[in-house]
PDB file of C-alpha atoms in Angstrom:
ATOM      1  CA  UNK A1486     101.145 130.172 115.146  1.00  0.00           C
ATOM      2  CA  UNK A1487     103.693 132.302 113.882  1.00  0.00           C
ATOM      3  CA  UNK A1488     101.898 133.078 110.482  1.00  0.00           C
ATOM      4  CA  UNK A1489     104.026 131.925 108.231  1.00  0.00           C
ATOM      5  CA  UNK A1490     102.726 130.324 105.048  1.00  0.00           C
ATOM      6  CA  UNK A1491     104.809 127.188 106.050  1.00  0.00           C
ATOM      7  CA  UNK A1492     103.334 127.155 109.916  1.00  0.00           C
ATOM      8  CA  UNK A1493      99.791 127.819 108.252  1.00  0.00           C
ATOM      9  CA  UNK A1494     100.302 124.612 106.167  1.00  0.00           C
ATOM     10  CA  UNK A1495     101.590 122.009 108.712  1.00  0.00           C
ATOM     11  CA  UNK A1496      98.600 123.147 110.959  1.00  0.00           C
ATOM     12  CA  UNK A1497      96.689 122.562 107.800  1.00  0.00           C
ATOM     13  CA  UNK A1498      97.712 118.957 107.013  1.00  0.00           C
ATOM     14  CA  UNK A1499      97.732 118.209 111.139  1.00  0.00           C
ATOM     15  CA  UNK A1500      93.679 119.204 110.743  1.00  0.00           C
ATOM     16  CA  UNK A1501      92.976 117.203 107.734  1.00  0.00           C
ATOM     17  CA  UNK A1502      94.980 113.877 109.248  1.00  0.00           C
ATOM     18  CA  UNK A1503      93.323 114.303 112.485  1.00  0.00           C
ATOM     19  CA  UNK A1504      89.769 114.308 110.602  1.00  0.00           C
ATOM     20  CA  UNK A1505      91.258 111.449 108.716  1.00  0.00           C
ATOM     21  CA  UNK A1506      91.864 109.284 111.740  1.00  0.00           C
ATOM     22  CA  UNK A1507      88.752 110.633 113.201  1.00  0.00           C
ATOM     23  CA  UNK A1508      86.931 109.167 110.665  1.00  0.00           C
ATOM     24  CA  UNK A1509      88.559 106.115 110.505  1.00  0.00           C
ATOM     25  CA  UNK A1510      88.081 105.279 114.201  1.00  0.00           C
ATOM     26  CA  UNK A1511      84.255 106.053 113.146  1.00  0.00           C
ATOM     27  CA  UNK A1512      83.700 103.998 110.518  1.00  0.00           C
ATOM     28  CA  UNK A1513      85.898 100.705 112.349  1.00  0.00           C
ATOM     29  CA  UNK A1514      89.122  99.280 110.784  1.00  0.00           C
ATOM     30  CA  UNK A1515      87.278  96.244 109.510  1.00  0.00           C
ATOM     31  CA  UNK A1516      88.772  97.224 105.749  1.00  0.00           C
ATOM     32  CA  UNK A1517      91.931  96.080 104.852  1.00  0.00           C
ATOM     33  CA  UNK A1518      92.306  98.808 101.983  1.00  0.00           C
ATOM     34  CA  UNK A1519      91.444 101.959 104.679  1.00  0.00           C
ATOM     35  CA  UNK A1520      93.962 100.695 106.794  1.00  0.00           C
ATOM     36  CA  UNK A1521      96.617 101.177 103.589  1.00  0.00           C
ATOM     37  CA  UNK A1522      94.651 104.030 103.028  1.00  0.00           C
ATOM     38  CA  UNK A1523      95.413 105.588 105.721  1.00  0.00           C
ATOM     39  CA  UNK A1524      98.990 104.369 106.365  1.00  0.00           C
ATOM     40  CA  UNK A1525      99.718 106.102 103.455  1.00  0.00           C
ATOM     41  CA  UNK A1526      98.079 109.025 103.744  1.00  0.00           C
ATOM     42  CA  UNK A1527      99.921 109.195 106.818  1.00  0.00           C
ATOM     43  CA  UNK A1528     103.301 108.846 105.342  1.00  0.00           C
ATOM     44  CA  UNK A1529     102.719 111.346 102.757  1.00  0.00           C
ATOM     45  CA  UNK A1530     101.549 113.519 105.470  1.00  0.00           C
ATOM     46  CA  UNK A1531     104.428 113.422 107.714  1.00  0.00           C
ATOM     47  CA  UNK A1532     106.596 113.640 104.262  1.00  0.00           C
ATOM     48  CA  UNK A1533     105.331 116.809 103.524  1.00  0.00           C
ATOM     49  CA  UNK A1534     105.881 118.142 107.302  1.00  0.00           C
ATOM     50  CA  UNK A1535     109.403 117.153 106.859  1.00  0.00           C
ATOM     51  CA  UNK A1536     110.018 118.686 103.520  1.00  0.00           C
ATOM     52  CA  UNK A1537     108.404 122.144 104.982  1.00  0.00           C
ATOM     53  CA  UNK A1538     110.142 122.012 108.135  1.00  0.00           C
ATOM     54  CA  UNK A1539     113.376 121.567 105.517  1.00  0.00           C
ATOM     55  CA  UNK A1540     112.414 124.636 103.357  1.00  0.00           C
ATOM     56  CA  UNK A1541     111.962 126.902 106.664  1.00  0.00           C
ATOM     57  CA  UNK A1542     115.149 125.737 108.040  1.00  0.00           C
ATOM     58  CA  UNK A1543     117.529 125.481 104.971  1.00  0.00           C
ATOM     59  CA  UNK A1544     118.999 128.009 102.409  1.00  0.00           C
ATOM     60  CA  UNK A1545     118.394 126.916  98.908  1.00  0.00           C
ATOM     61  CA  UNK A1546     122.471 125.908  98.769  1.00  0.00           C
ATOM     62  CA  UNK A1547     121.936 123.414 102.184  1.00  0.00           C
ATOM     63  CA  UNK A1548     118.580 121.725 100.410  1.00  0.00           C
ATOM     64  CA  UNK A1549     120.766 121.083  97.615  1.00  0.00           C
ATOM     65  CA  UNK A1550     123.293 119.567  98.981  1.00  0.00           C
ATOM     66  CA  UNK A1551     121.035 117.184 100.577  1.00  0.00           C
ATOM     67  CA  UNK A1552     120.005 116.366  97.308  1.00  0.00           C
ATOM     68  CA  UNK A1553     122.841 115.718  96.113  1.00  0.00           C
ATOM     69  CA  UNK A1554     123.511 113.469  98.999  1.00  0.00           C
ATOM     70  CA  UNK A1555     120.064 112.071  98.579  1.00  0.00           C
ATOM     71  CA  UNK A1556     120.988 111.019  95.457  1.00  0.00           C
ATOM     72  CA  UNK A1557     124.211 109.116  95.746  1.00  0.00           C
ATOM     73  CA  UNK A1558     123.484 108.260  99.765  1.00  0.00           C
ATOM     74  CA  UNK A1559     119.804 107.803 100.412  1.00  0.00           C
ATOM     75  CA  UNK A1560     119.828 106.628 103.742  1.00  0.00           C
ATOM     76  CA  UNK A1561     122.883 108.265 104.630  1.00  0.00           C
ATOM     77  CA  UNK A1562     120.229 111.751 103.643  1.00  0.00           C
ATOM     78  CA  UNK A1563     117.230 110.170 105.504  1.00  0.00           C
ATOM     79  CA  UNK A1564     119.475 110.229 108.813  1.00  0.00           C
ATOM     80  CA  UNK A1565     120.508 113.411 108.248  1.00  0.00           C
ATOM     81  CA  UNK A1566     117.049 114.914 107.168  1.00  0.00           C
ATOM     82  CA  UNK A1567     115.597 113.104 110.763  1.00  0.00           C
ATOM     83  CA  UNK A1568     118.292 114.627 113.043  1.00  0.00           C
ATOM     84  CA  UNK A1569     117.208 118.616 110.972  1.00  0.00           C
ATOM     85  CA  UNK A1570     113.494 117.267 111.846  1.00  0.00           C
ATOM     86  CA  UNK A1571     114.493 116.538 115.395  1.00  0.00           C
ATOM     87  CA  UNK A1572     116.392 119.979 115.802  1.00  0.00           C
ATOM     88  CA  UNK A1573     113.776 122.195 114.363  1.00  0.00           C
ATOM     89  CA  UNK A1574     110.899 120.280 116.099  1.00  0.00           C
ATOM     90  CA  UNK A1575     113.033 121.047 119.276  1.00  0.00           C
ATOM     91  CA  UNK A1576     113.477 124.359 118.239  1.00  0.00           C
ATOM     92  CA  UNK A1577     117.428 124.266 118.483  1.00  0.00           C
ATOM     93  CA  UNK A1578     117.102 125.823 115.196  1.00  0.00           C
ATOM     94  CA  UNK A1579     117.600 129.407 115.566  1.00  0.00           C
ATOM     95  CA  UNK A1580     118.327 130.125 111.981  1.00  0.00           C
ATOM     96  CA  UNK A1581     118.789 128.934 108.849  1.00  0.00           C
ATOM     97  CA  UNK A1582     121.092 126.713 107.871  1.00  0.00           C
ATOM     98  CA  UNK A1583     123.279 127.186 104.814  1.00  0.00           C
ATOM     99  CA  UNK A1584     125.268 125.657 102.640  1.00  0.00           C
ATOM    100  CA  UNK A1585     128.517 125.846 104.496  1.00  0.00           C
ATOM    101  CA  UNK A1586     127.187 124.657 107.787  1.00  0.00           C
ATOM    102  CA  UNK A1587     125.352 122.114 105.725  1.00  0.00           C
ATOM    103  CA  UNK A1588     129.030 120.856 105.003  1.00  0.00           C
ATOM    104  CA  UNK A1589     130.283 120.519 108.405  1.00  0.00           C
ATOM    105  CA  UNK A1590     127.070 119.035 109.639  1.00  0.00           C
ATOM    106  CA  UNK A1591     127.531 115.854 106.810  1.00  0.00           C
ATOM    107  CA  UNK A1592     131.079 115.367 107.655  1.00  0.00           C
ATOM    108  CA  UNK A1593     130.477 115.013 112.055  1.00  0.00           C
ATOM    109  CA  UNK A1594     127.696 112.948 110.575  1.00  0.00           C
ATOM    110  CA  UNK A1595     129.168 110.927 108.190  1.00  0.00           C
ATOM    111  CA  UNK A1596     130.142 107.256 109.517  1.00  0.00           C
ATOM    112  CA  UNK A1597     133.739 106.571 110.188  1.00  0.00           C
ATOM    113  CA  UNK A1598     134.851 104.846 107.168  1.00  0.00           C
ATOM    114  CA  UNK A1599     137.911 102.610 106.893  1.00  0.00           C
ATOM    115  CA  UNK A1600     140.477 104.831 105.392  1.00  0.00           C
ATOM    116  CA  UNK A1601     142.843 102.806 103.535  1.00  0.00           C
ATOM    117  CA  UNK A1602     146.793 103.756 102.879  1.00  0.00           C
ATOM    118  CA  UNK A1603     147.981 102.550  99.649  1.00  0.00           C
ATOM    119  CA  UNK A1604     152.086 102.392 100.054  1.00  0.00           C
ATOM    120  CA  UNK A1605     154.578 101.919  97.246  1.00  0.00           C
ATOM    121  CA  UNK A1606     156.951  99.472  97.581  1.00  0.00           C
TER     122      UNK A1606
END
């Protein structure tokens, strides 16, 4: 790893979920309630990867615009917070992105919506 503390922390939660499953596959899925266990221990796991892959890769002005487009769009933000995931996981992320380039990146990805013309007659 790099040695960052945000590489340190993904390899971190990678550990603990592998023990998790490890576990699990020990003990046999015959429990309802550790299979939602785990699901969800999964999900918050792979939250948290996303949100520090999003830390390392965005100035503090991109991560707020996302919030601000989480709040008003939420899964317009979720499609936009995969395709970051994708990039830095990819590694076409060579630097950070900020809060101009966070701009541009929400209008290519924003959906073509019907533009209306209002004319006076």
């Amino acid at each position: 790893m790099s040695g960052s503390p945000d590489d340190d922390r993904l390899e971190e939660l990678r550990e603990q979920k592998m023990q998790e499953l490890r576990e699990q596959q020990q003990g046999g899925q015959s429990q309802g309630g550790a299979d939602q266990e785990a699901q969800q221990a999964a999900q918050e796991q792979a939250e948290a990867q996303k949100q520090a892959l999003l830390k390392q890769h965005l100035t503090d002005g991109a991560r707020q615009r996302l919030n601000a487009v989480q709040m008003s769009k939420p899964d317009f933000a979720d499609q936009v917070e995969r395709q970051l995931v994708a990039l830095a996981q990819s590694g076409r992320l060579q630097e950070r992105i900020d809060e101009e380039q966070m701009k541009s990146l929400l209008k290519e990805m924003q959906p073509d919506s019907k533009s209306f013309d209002i004319r006076r007659r």
